[in-house]
């Protein structure tokens, strides 16, 4: 069991490192949702039981586990009569506590080896368990107190989504916030209507509702449990922050899916206005500032992944997860112990080759069966012949328009006939318009790019190439101007957020410096993008 615990922690740490390395390329190639799904790998690895067989990770770690799991360490304050017989007496100091007729005697034992003492590995596991329980207890209590504070300070309380989600406004938050698993809440600051315009309010609400719909609050608690198990592991702390960033970007993509591109600027402004340094681990914030630059950069990418590309990403991500779980699977002595017990109960060696069953007796030769005479050939039945006769006639008779009459005569099997006039080829050609590509008169009254008219009984369609080019140039200018205005609005929003953070007294100097650094980097990124766009 001890070996499996050590293997599980090492394997889950390796998977966290794998996700940290691959999340960026996966997000750029297949979208933020696929990068967010990668974080299921460490969780699934923690849930995997020991598997039978000699697995690669087990064979690498087993010698170190056996070496660490050697009993022999004793230390602390112990009763003299409870000291092990094999302990080194030079490491023991006997002291008397108290005075009078009943003094207490104790042995102070420095760390020393003893054959009957507990192993260092067991002591380390005990320390780990205490740390994990303390971590979980702290976050449970802190989250419960924070939620109670939000509800006590709530001023406006209403329900949405068929009464499944309660929306509150409170001074206890600085930006939009989703919390609650069984009872779902969305909290907004009291100045929400003044700081955000109508589009920004709708997008912020959609973002927080998206967290509830996707089950992100449950995922946060699962991530906190994993972090509690890895409380001593710096890789896990970095992975937790990356997981929360990927969660926010995946929710951003969900909100913007199917919406107009112009709303991306309003959504970016809502993110910038909500920027703040503080966060509650189990809740979902729109206002965490650590990943503002990455989220704004994601919003600037407007390409859509095709269904084939998404399917390829899903297959690739699944294959990567299965391969990683297989390479880090554990095969410990638990499977071997079960095998020994089954062999003892059944009396069958499970690893032994099963003997081949005795060959069955040869069957008696069957009696000869007389040959069956060949069946006579079946008589030919009446065949129903269906004959089609196509006769094209030109009998010289003139119609009123002076054209020769052409008919199709179809003779059926029952002798009946069907006659139809053959359409004239010249008439068919006259109905098809002639398509030309030419330049038309350049106007500003919004005339169509295709003109139709008839000349000498012939329909003519002219595609105006100069009008199409003009419309294309105007559309490119409008798109360029919209992008410039959007980046300017985002820059102004960042500057407003920067002044707001500078004036907040509840931030420590370290928090304020970190927040301002992130905003300054985002402003520089936007200004660089605006300069490139002007060029």
mmCIF file of C-alpha atoms in Angstrom, residues 350-355:
data_model
loop_
_atom_site.group_PDB
_atom_site.id
_atom_site.type_symbol
_atom_site.label_atom_id
_atom_site.label_comp_id
_atom_site.label_asym_id
_atom_site.label_seq_id
_atom_site.Cartn_x
_atom_site.Cartn_y
_atom_site.Cartn_z
ATOM 1 C CA UNK A 350 -2.823 -19.178 -11.727
ATOM 2 C CA UNK A 351 0.482 -18.667 -13.510
ATOM 3 C CA UNK A 352 0.779 -22.312 -14.569
ATOM 4 C CA UNK A 353 -0.078 -23.358 -18.106
ATOM 5 C CA UNK A 354 -3.426 -25.101 -18.349
ATOM 6 C CA UNK A 355 -2.981 -28.718 -19.542
#
